[in-house]
Coordinates of C-alpha atoms in Angstrom, one line a residue:
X1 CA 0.0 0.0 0.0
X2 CA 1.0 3.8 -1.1
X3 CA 1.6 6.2 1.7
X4 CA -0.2 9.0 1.1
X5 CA 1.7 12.1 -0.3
X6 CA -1.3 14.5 -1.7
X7 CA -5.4 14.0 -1.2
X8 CA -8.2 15.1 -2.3
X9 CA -11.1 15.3 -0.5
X10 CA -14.5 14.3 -2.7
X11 CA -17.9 15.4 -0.5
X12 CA -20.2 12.1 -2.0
X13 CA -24.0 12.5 -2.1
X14 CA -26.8 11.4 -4.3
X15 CA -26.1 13.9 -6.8
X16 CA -22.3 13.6 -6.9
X17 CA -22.3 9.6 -6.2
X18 CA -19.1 7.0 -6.5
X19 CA -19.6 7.1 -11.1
X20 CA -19.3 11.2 -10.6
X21 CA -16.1 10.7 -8.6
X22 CA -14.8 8.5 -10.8
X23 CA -15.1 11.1 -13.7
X24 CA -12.7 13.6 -11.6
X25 CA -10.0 11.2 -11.2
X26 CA -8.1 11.5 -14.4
X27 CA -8.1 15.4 -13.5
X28 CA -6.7 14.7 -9.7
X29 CA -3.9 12.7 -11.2
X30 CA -2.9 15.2 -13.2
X31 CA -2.8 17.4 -10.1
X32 CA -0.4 15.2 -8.7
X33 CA -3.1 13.6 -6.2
X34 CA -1.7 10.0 -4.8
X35 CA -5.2 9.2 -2.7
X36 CA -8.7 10.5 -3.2
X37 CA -10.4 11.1 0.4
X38 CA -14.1 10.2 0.3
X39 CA -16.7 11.6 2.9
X40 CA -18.4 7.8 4.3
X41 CA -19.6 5.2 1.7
X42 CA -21.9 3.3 3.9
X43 CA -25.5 4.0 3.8
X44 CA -26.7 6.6 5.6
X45 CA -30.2 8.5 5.7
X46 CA -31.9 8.9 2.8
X47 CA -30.9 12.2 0.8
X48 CA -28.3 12.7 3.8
X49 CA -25.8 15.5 2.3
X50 CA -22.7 14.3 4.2
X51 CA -23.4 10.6 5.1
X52 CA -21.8 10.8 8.7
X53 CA -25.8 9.9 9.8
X54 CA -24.8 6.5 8.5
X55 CA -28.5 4.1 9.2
X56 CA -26.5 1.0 7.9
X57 CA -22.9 0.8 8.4
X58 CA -22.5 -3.2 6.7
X59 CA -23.2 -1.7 3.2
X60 CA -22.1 0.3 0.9
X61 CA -24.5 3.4 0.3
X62 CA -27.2 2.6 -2.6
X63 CA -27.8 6.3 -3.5
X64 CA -23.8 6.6 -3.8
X65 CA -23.6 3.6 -6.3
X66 CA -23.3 0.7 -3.9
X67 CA -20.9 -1.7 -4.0
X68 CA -19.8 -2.1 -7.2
X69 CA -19.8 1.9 -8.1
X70 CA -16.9 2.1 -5.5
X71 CA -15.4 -1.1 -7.2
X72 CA -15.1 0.9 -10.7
X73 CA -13.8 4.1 -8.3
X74 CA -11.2 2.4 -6.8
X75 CA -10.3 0.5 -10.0
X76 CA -10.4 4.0 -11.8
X77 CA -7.6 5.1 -8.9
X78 CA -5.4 2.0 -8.7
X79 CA -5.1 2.3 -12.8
X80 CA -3.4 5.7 -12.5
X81 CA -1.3 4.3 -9.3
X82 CA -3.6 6.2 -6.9
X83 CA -5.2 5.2 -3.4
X84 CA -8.5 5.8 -1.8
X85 CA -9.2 7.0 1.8
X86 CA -12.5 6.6 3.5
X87 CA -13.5 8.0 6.3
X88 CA -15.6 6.1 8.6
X89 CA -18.2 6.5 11.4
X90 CA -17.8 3.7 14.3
X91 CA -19.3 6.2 17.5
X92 CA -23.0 7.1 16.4
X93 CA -25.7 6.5 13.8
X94 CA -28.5 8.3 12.5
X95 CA -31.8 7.9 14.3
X96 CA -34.1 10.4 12.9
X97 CA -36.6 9.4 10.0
X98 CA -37.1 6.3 10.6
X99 CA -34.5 4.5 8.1
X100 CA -32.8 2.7 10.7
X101 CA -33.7 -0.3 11.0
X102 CA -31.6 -1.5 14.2
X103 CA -32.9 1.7 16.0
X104 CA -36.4 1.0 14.9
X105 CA -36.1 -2.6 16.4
X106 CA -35.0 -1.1 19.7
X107 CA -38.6 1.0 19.6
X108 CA -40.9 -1.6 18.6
X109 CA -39.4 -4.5 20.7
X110 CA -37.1 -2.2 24.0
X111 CA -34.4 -4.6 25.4
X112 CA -35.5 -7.7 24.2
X113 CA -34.6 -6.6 20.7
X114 CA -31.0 -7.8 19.9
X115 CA -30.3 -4.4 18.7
X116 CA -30.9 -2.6 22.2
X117 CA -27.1 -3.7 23.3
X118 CA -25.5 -1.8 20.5
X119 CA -27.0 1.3 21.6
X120 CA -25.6 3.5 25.0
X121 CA -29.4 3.3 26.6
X122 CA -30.6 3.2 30.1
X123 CA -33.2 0.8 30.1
X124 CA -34.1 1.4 33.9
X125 CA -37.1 4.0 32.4
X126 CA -38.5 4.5 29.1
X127 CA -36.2 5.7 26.3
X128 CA -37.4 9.3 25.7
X129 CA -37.8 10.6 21.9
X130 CA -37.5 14.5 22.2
X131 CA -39.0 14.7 19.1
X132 CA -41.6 17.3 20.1
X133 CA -42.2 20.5 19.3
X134 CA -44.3 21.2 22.9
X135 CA -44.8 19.0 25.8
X136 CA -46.7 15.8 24.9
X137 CA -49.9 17.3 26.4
X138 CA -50.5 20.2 24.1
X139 CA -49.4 18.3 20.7
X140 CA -51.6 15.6 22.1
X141 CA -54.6 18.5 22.2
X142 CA -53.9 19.8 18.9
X143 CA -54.0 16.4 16.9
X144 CA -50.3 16.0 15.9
X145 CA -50.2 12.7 16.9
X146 CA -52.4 9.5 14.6
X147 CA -52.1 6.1 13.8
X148 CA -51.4 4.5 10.1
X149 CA -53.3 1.4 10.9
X150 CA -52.7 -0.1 7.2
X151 CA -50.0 -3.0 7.3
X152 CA -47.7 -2.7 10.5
X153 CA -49.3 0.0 12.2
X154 CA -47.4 2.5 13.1
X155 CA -47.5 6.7 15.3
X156 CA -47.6 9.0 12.8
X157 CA -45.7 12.4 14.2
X158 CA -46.9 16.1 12.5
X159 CA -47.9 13.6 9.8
X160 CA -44.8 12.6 8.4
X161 CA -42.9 10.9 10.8
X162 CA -43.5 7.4 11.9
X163 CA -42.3 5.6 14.7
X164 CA -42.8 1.8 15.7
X165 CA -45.8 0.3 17.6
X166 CA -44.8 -3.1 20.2
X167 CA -46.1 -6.3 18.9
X168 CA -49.6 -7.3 18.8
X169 CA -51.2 -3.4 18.7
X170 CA -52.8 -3.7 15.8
X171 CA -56.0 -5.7 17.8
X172 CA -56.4 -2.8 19.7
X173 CA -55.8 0.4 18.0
X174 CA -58.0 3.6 18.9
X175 CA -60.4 4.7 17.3
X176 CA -59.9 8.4 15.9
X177 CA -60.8 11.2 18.3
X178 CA -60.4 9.0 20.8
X179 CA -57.7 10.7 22.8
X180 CA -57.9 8.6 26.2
X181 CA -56.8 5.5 23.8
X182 CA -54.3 7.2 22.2
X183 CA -52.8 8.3 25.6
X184 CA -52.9 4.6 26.6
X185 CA -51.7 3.3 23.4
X186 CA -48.2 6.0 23.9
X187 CA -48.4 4.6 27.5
X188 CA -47.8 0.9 26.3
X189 CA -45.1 1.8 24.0
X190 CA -40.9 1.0 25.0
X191 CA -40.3 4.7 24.9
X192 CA -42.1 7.9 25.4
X193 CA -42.3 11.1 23.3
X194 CA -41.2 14.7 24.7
X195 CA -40.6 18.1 24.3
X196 CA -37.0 18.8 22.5
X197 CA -36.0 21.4 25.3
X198 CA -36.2 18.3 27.8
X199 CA -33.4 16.3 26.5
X200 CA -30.4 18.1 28.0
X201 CA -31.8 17.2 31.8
X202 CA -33.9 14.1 30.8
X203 CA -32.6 11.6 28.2
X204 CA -31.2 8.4 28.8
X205 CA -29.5 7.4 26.2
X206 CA -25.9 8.5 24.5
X207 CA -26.4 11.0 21.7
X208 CA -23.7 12.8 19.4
X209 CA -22.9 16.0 21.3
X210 CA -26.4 17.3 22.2
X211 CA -27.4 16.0 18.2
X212 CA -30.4 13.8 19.0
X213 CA -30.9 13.2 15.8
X214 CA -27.5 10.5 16.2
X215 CA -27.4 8.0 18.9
X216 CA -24.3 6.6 20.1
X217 CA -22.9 3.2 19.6
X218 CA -21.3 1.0 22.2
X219 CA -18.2 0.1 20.0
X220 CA -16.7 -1.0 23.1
X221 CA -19.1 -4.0 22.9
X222 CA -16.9 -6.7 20.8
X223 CA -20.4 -7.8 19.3
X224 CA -21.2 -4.5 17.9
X225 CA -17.7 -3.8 16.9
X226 CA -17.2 -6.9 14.5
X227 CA -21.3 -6.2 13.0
X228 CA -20.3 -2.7 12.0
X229 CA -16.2 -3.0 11.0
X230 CA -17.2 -5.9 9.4
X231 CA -17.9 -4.1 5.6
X232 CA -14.4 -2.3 6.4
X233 CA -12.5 -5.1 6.8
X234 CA -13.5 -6.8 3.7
X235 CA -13.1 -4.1 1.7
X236 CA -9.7 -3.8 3.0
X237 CA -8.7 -7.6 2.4
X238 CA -9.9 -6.8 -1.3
X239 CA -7.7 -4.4 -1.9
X240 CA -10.4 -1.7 -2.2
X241 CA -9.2 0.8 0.4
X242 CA -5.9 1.8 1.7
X243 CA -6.2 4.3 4.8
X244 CA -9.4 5.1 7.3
X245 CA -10.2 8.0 8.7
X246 CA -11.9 7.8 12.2
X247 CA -14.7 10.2 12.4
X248 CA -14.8 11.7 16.0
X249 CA -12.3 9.2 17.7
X250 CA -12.4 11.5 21.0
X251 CA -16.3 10.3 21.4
X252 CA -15.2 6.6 21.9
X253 CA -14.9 5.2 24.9
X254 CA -11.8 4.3 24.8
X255 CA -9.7 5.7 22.0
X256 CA -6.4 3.8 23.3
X257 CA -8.2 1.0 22.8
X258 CA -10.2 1.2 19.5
X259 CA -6.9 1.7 17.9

């Protein structure tokens, strides 16, 4: 492997994806470039402009290209004698908009989900959501919170976001107007909805900074290390990646020991 000398940094999004990248490279040798930097590769939330609110870190984002569109990148590099760097997000994911499908588990099933160990939570109360733009009472009162009862039902939030109901709801789902049932229904649920200004003194669970829009991980954990360095490593035994870059290495809980 090259030791970097000159890079490049490349901001990938949906509208400048892995092929776009790959159209800049015979320009960046010519600048005397040896490695191309890449903001993350793995998927993050959809439309995400800087991919560090990664929802899937053990594949390679769709919207970017996938898989094989970084393949041609780095193939498009190692033809011109070049490297890639990636930089990569092992301390949070995103949680907001409901495309995370571990964090969604954790909501719909609490700790007995098998996801609720890679997350920094404190299961001995609810996990709040600060996801409200008043206390719970007064959104309650003005109808910001239904239920899409079609399929899996599901909270609908200022009608667009959804969150997770537990198992077995659907038998018993209120009917609409009735706010007593809907207050019971929230009351069932693993976690509880709040205001946003109550998070700094109230939430129980690791976030990014005060960002709750990005949980942290517990890469501590050996289980959730290998699940989410598990894409990395096998792009680096194929040859596909020469350096990382660890995003945030000061929010781990041990830095000393990650490395």
């Amino acid at each position: 492997r090259m030791i970097p000398t000159a890079t490049y940094r490349l901001q990938l999004h949906r509208d400048f994806p892995f092929g776009s990248a790959e159209a800049v490279v015979p320009y960046l040798h010519e600048l005397g470039i040896s490695h191309v930097y890449t903001s993350p590769i793995t998927t993050a939330r959809s439309g995400s402009t800087h991919g560090y609110d990664v929802v899937d870190p053990t594949r390679v984002s769709p919207e970017l290209g996938g898989e094989d569109g970084l393949r041609r990148l780095a193939g498009a590099l190692q033809g011109r004698g070049m490297g890639l760097i990636i930089d990569i997000v092992p301390n949070h994911m995103g949680v907001a908009g409901g495309d995370n499908a571990w964090w969604n588990d954790v909501l719909k099933h609490g700790q007995a989900s098998p996801f609720a160990r890679f997350f920094d939570i404190d299961w001995s109360r609810k996990l709040l959501l600060p996801i409200l733009g008043a206390p719970l009472e007064q959104v309650l009162g003005e109808g910001h919170i239904g239920i899409e009862a079609e399929g899996d039902p599901q909270l609908v939030i200022y009608g667009e976001q959804r969150l997770p109901l537990r198992p077995g709801e659907g038998a018993a789902l209120p009917r609409a107007g009735d706010g007593e049932g809907l207050r019971a229904l929230l009351d069932r649920q693993h976690y509880r909805l709040g205001w946003w200004r109550i998070a700094d003194d109230e939430l129980n669970w690791r976030r990014f900074f005060t960002i709750s829009e990005l949980a942290g991980l517990r890469i501590e954990d050996p289980e959730v290390f290998e699940t989410t360095h598990a894409l990395y490593f096998r792009l680096n035994e194929d040859g596909l990646v020469d350096v990382v870059r660890i995003d945030h290495g000061d929010e781990l809980t041990d830095p000393g020991a990650y490395s």
